[in-house]
Structure formats: structure tokens, C-alpha cells
Amino acid sequence: MSKSKQVVIEKKKTGRANKSEDDKEKQGVVEVFIMGKSYRVPAGLTIMKALEYAGYRFIRGCGCRAGFCGACSTVYRIEDEQKLGFDLACQKLVEDKMYLVQLPFVPAAKAVYDINKLEPSDSVLLTYYPEIARCVSCNTCTKSCPQDIEVMKYIQSAIRGDIAKCAEISFDCIQCGLCAMRCPADIKHYHVAQLARRIRGKYLDPKSKNLAKRLKEIEERKFDEEIEKLMKMDKKEIMELYRNRKIEAEESVIAGGD
Amino acid sequence: MKIINGYPDYMMESIERVEEKRERNMKEPVKPMSLKDREEILSKYHPDYMEGTRRKVRVGVDKGKLMYNGIVDLLEAKPVVDPKDIDLGKIDYDVDILIIGGGGAGTVAALFAYESGVPRDRILIVTKLRHGDANSMMAQGGIQAADRPEDSPVLHYLDIYGGGHFTNKPELARALALDAPGIIRWHEELGVMYDRQDDGEFLELSGGGTCRNRLHSCKDYSGMELMRNIRDRARNLQIPVLEFCPVVELLMDDKGQVAGGVAFNLETYEYYVIRAKATILATGGSGRLHLSNYPTTNHYGATGDGLVMAYHVGANLLDLDTIQIHPTGDAYPEAIVGVLSTEKIRGLGAIPVNKNGDPFVFPLEPRDVESAALIRECKEGRGIVTPTGMPGVWLDTPMIEIIHGEGTIQSQLSGEVRKFKRFGIDITKYPILVYPTLHYQNGGVEINEKTETRVPGLFAAGEVTGGVHGKNRLMGNSLLDYNVFGRRAGIYAAKYAKKAKIGKLTLSHLEKYSRMLEEANIRPTKTAPILLPEYRGEMAISRSLDIF
Ligand SMILES: Cc1cc2nc3c(=O)[nH]c(=O)nc-3n(C[C@H](O)[C@H](O)[C@H](O)COP(=O)(O)OP(=O)(O)OC[C@H]3O[C@@H](n4cnc5c(N)ncnc54)[C@H](O)[C@@H]3O)c2cc1C
Ligand code: SF4
Ligand code: SF4
Ligand code: FES
């Protein structure tokens, strides 16, 4: 992009001086081939940061930068080896003599459905994605998955009509599409899995009774008055109330958060 | 330098001290700080309280208000679009509702605009990267909703308001607490796979600042599971989405309403004029501005564009004098510096310890206090410095399995396990190195309960807004925020669009803004919004020519 003169260098070096060229020498330099073209970059960078170091500015092929979005699928090969590797550019480190290309888009078709209207039967996945029946059990999908998911296994579950299992095994899928790009049977694994998980969440998992009760109370406006009172309370009083509230977690050990 | 178990030998030596003291550390936990101690540590070590991190903005509706330097820089920059370059005579897209941002808030807004009767082809989502490339996709921990009998929306309200240091807009905090259970029900209907107990009740965790356990999660991929479902619904409805076309400025009409936007195709450099009866701003946060030089957990497109565009049309901003730094960003290995390690790790019992293996802070202090404690430990020389110069302290993950049993880490934190395994680190056996990272934009464009901004025709929802969380957001409340206010934005914008009459389109507000800059004696050299951060190597940039 030509308008990129505005520079916001990634400032990730809190509390330290900028890394000098010197340091980089010490850490070592590797040679990578970005779509065949040679660049020398510091070792220890992810493929994503190495491309940037070399002067590439991402538009496609970069989303979360943390392994959650599947935007940065990358295919690579190390010189003198035959095997192709599949990984995420934001997660995988560069290696010496690595040939790299990104696959920022996957043209796999997604079925269109209305989750509220479909019948959650054993054959529903086959109805929307009949091609799963063509799986030849080559396991290529599993081998291409950067999340190490047992992709073939969840497709087999889908064929058997075991929706819950398909949903469970595929849960960590970031929908990068590498499996679909490699499958000889043109199966769209991640779309199949998406449908399986939605069916499981909507129809198969048991529902919360507490939630239903709470919704009824809210509808009956049970809490309106009390919240109103808090909203009108003077600052000192509400601060007192806040400070003295009982904290459940101090009694139990399980806790979560962002 | 030898690498053992994924760590350089000198770091491994420090880990040995952590292991020796582990049993003692678990038996003798550090007590929470008193309010006075909290204040003291914040004033010395948290950027919100330190000198030099913020300054007063000199232009626009909020003139004189204190904000982070990086945000003031954007507001005092030249609008990136020169109105002379844009032909408003040709309208490329003419819709009822323009939604700017294809993350959580934007997509939820689209779904509810559709439910409110706006036909799908009268809705347009315009987004910077792909649909779903957003902070919403990255959330790990979960979402709050008071649905257990021992909990109530009243207590949730109290937590939100107290957590925000009593600076939130009360009506927004109320909406957040009261709408929450309905949102969880909507998710169930979409098919979200929440973690549940055998009887179907949700497995609900606690977290910093909540008085009841009310965090609903989907393993440590909560945000992804929500976003996947919401996006799949939008895709099934075939709601139009324009990808890789960030909106660069809002359009107005001669009656002073916001009337759409100008989008920029990142790949062809063309612009598109989008006319809309109602416009919903859902551009998310600004972690990629690296305020106060922090690394960040945010996605690539989080550059605060929405703040700038809204400010140019005269919307006001709240609470941008605070930022949320998350105590446990990754500090090692270099490849993942700044990436989040979820609060759930501490929630499950892991304790931060220094290079000598000694604990120094109660693990579940509010985020700002916990962060300040980590920063102090490092500034005073008790942190570990990585081979690339990044400081950090240990978060002793193996404690989790001592408390909850073997297998807990794999089942509860599979994303974290996977992340570290790539670098040869087994977090069930060895601690991880952490340092605070820029996580969340507490404030933003002021909205009311109907998600209206002060400019007619402009609605806003999600991380781009201000007032919901006041000066500090609690964990699990921003996934909730984008659902609650995304929904409201869709509904109220649909209502507005039914009646709105758009006049003659104009970009004169940009000329006016430029004049204001001049009058304030500001001579900007940069332009805003910036759309994407610049991470190219310094060497490559220094040799680049602007001739192509
Ligand atoms: C790593 C991480 C973990 C988190 N964990 C939790 C958690 O456990 N619980 C919780 O409650 N919250 C959590 N949060 C916070 C929460 O995820 C976000 O605050 C929330 O999802 C924001 O939703 P949003 O829709 O407002 O913004 P986003 O989801 O960020 O969406 C904004 C969208 O707008 C697009 N956009 C930006 N600028 C433009 C433009 N100019 N034109 C067009 N499009 C544009 C972006 O590309 C993006 O797609 C976490 C955040 C991060 C980063
Ligand atoms: S790659 Fe395709 S054919 Fe091979 S195992 Fe996977 S789904 Fe089956
Ligand atoms: S299952 Fe397929 S789409 Fe999902 S993460 Fe693995 S390779 Fe990517
Ligand atoms: S950029 Fe999102 S997975 Fe790599």
C-alpha cells in the first residue's frame, strides 16, 4: 500500500531498549523463500512476523495474530525435503530454507439451512453434505490440520450420524480450511462440523432450568425496582454496599475470566 | 544457550526454584491488598495513573478532555479522506442499514435488524478484514449472565458498577445486567455449545470482580464458539457482507444526520459511496495502537477507526483516559509476546511468582491492581528477563493439576496447551512467563440505552462505545456487551430507518474539522483513521519508495 508512510512500529518491547542489529546476529539469521524469493530474516520469528520483517504488509492472510481465526493458513516445504507442511503463519516459527506460500481464502461451498427448521436426525449431516459419504479414509485432512484435530475421525462420526461426537472432536476447529483444500473427496469438513455443533448445542445438549426460571422473573419485572433503587442511591451508600457484598469465590476454588 | 523443556537454561534454573517452593506457596497464599495498598501500587505502576501517558485533546466536541496520547494523536490528525477526491453523485450502495464492522456487535446488529423486519438486501455489513476477523473471535474465558438462583441481575449490576469505579452510565449497566439471561437463551437457540453440568445447568466460574460465579464458557474458545454461531446464522440468511473494505469516513446529509459512509477497497484502492438511512458503528477496540507502548492481545484490525470517524461527525467520547491492561500476556517465547493467557489460569489456581520462586500478589486482584503488581516486581528486578530483553514473571500452571487433578489443564485449557506445545513447553509440568498486555478499550463513543449517539442516524455498539463499563471493564462483560447492545442497535436502527428521510449527501464535516484543526493551531503530519498497523521491518521501510 502506498499510503503506508505512517509508521506504527510494533511496540512490544516494554521496558527495554530496541533490539540492535548485533543481537540479531547473535540469535542467528535464517533464509526463507517467500513464494520462491529469498529473504534473510532473524530466527525465532513466526512466519507472519518474518514476512513483515522482510517488508510485506498484510491485507489478507492476517487476522487475530494469535491462532484463533484461521486467516493465515500457510503451506511450506523445507529445501531438499519432499513433504509439504501445513500450519498457521501466526503460530509457526520460520526455519532455515523454508519455502512459503499463504492460502488466505478457501473456495469451499457452505450449505444454506435454517437451524430452526431442520430435523436433527442421524442423517441430517448427510442430507446437507452428501459428499461426506465419499470419504476414502486417507487421513490427509487430519495430517493437514494445524490444530491437530482428528479431522477424519469427526467426518467418520458425521457419516455414522453421531452428531454429538462430531461436534465434540471438532470443537477446537478454527475454520482455516486447510483440510478441505487437501481432501480428494472434496469434503468441506469445517462446514460439516459447524452444522454438527449447532445441532448439538440447540437440540442435543440438556437445557438449563435455572435460566428458564430467571427469564420468567425478568419478564415479571422482579428486579426492576431493586435495580432502580441502586441507580438512584447516592455514591457513598452504593460504595458501602459494594464493598460489603459477599463474594462467593472466596469460598470456592473454581474461577474463570477473559 | 541451551534450551531445556522449551526454556533457555538460565530460565530453567529459576523454574527449579519455583518447583522447590511450590508446595509452600500453595499452602501460604498471599492475602488480598487493602484499598490503601491498591491505590498506592496503582499510582506508581499503572499507566492510567502515571505521568506522561495522556494529554488533553485540543479540538472537537471533547476539547479539553484527557485521553491517552495515542488516541489524541489520531483525533488531532488530518482526516484521511479529502472530500475533493470523492464524487458523491454516484452512489454505489443504497441501503436502509449500514453496519460498520463484521465482528460480534456488527453481526448481532444485522441479525436483529433482519428480525425487526428490514429485508436482507437492505442491510449491508462492511468490514475491514474477513467477516469474523475480530476481537470477538479471540475471547477465551467467557460471558457473564446472572441466571443461578443464588445470583441476580441486581448483584450483577452492583459488580458492573463497582468494577467500573462507579463511573458507568447506570442505565447502560442496567441494560447489560437485565438483558444478559435473554442473550444466553438466544445463544442456546442458535446452537452455542456452552459448558454444562450433567443436569444441563451451566458450569459457571468466577473471576476478578464478580461476587457470584456467573461466567458461562465454551472451553477456552468461548468467543470463537459464539462468533461462529452468530456468523453462521448471518451466512444462512445471506446478509450481504463487503470484506476488506474498511469505512474510512462517515457521510452526513444537509440536515445534519449521519447518512452512510465511504468505504475503501484495500485491494483495488477504489472507494465506494454507501448511502444508508441508519448507520451502526461496530468497529471494536484499539489495541493495535499500542498505547503506552504495550504489546496487545487484540486482532490486526483493532486500530480505533470508529472513534475517529465518530468524532469527525461530532459524536463525543467517554473514558478514554483509561485502558485495560491484562496482567497475563505472554512474555516468552518472543513469537507470542503480548498474546493473552486467559485469566482462567489463575481462576483455576495458578499463582504468579517471581524469579526466586516467591509469590508477591493475591492472584485474583482486579486486573489493574494485578498488572501493577507484576510491573512492580519486574521494575524492582525480581522478574526474569528473556533472551530478547522482555521482562516477565512466572505463572505457576502446574499448581492447577495439584488442586484439581490430572487432565484438568488439557480439558479446561486446550487452547493454552496447544499454544505452548508448539514451542516445546508443557504447561502441565512447567510454568509460563507473563507480563501485562494491552487488552481492552474501556471507553469510546457515548451511547444511550437505545445505542443512539448524540448525532442523529448514528448508532454504536460493542467495544467502540463508552459508558457501559465506565473506567474499567470486568471479565466476561464485553462479550455480553456486544450481544446486548448489538441487539439493541439492530432493533433501534431498524425503527429509525423506517422513518428517516435522507437529504443531500455531504462530506462538509471533514472540511469543518480541518478548519478546527487549523484554528487550534494544529498542523498534522499524519492522517487518521489508520486502518492497519505498520509492522514492516524498519530496514524494509527505510528503503521503501512511494512510486507505485
Ligand atoms: C484475546 C482476547 C480475549 C478476550 N476475552 C474475553 C472474554 O473472555 N470475555 C469477554 O467478555 N470479553 C473478552 N474479550 C473482549 C471481547 O472479545 C471484545 O471486547 C468484544 O468481542 C468486542 O466486540 P466488537 O464487536 O465490539 O468488536 P470486534 O469483535 O473487534 O469487531 C470489530 C470489527 O470491526 C472491524 N473494523 C474495524 N475498523 C473498521 C473500519 N474502519 N471499517 C469496517 N470495519 C472495521 C474489525 O475488523 C472487526 O471485524 C477478549 C478480547 C481479546 C482480544
Ligand atoms: S481427506 Fe477427505 S477423503 Fe481423506 S480422510 Fe479426510 S475426509 Fe476422508
Ligand atoms: S479441521 Fe480443517 S478447518 Fe478446522 S482447524 Fe483443522 S484443518 Fe482447519
Ligand atoms: S492470524 Fe488468526 S489464526 Fe493466524
mmCIF file of N, CA and C and ligand atoms in Angstrom, chain A residues 48 62-72 88 90 174, ligand 4:
data_model
loop_
_atom_site.group_PDB
_atom_site.id
_atom_site.type_symbol
_atom_site.label_atom_id
_atom_site.label_comp_id
_atom_site.label_asym_id
_atom_site.label_seq_id
_atom_site.Cartn_x
_atom_site.Cartn_y
_atom_site.Cartn_z
ATOM 1 N N MET A 48 4.564 -15.191 10.124
ATOM 2 C CA MET A 48 3.890 -13.909 9.928
ATOM 3 C C MET A 48 4.840 -12.738 10.167
ATOM 4 N N CYS A 62 -4.025 -12.396 7.520
ATOM 5 C CA CYS A 62 -3.666 -11.987 8.872
ATOM 6 C C CYS A 62 -4.924 -11.492 9.572
ATOM 7 N N GLY A 63 -5.284 -12.124 10.679
ATOM 8 C CA GLY A 63 -6.487 -11.698 11.393
ATOM 9 C C GLY A 63 -6.185 -11.469 12.857
ATOM 10 N N CYS A 64 -6.283 -12.547 13.636
ATOM 11 C CA CYS A 64 -6.143 -12.411 15.079
ATOM 12 C C CYS A 64 -4.693 -12.347 15.530
ATOM 13 N N ARG A 65 -3.788 -12.874 14.749
ATOM 14 C CA ARG A 65 -2.369 -12.978 15.098
ATOM 15 C C ARG A 65 -2.157 -13.825 16.342
ATOM 16 N N ALA A 66 -3.067 -14.712 16.647
ATOM 17 C CA ALA A 66 -2.936 -15.494 17.877
ATOM 18 C C ALA A 66 -3.512 -16.905 17.770
ATOM 19 N N GLY A 67 -3.750 -17.385 16.574
ATOM 20 C CA GLY A 67 -4.189 -18.772 16.449
ATOM 21 C C GLY A 67 -5.671 -19.024 16.677
ATOM 22 N N PHE A 68 -6.509 -18.001 16.487
ATOM 23 C CA PHE A 68 -7.939 -18.186 16.729
ATOM 24 C C PHE A 68 -8.831 -18.036 15.500
ATOM 25 N N CYS A 69 -8.300 -17.493 14.395
ATOM 26 C CA CYS A 69 -9.230 -17.098 13.335
ATOM 27 C C CYS A 69 -9.058 -17.855 12.024
ATOM 28 N N GLY A 70 -7.921 -18.507 11.840
ATOM 29 C CA GLY A 70 -7.718 -19.289 10.626
ATOM 30 C C GLY A 70 -7.507 -18.470 9.371
ATOM 31 N N ALA A 71 -7.073 -17.207 9.510
ATOM 32 C CA ALA A 71 -6.851 -16.372 8.327
ATOM 33 C C ALA A 71 -5.500 -16.644 7.672
ATOM 34 N N CYS A 72 -4.581 -17.262 8.401
ATOM 35 C CA CYS A 72 -3.179 -17.234 7.986
ATOM 36 C C CYS A 72 -2.637 -18.593 7.569
ATOM 37 N N LEU A 88 -0.171 -22.482 10.664
ATOM 38 C CA LEU A 88 -0.653 -21.108 10.755
ATOM 39 C C LEU A 88 0.548 -20.179 10.799
ATOM 40 N N CYS A 90 0.826 -17.307 11.970
ATOM 41 C CA CYS A 90 0.983 -16.554 13.215
ATOM 42 C C CYS A 90 1.480 -17.429 14.356
ATOM 43 N N ILE A 174 -10.665 -23.961 13.927
ATOM 44 C CA ILE A 174 -10.646 -22.513 13.674
ATOM 45 C C ILE A 174 -11.055 -22.190 12.243
HETATM 46 S S1 FES C 4 -3.938 -14.776 12.156
HETATM 47 FE FE1 FES C 4 -5.664 -15.768 13.102
HETATM 48 S S2 FES C 4 -5.023 -17.826 13.175
HETATM 49 FE FE2 FES C 4 -3.250 -16.813 12.429
#
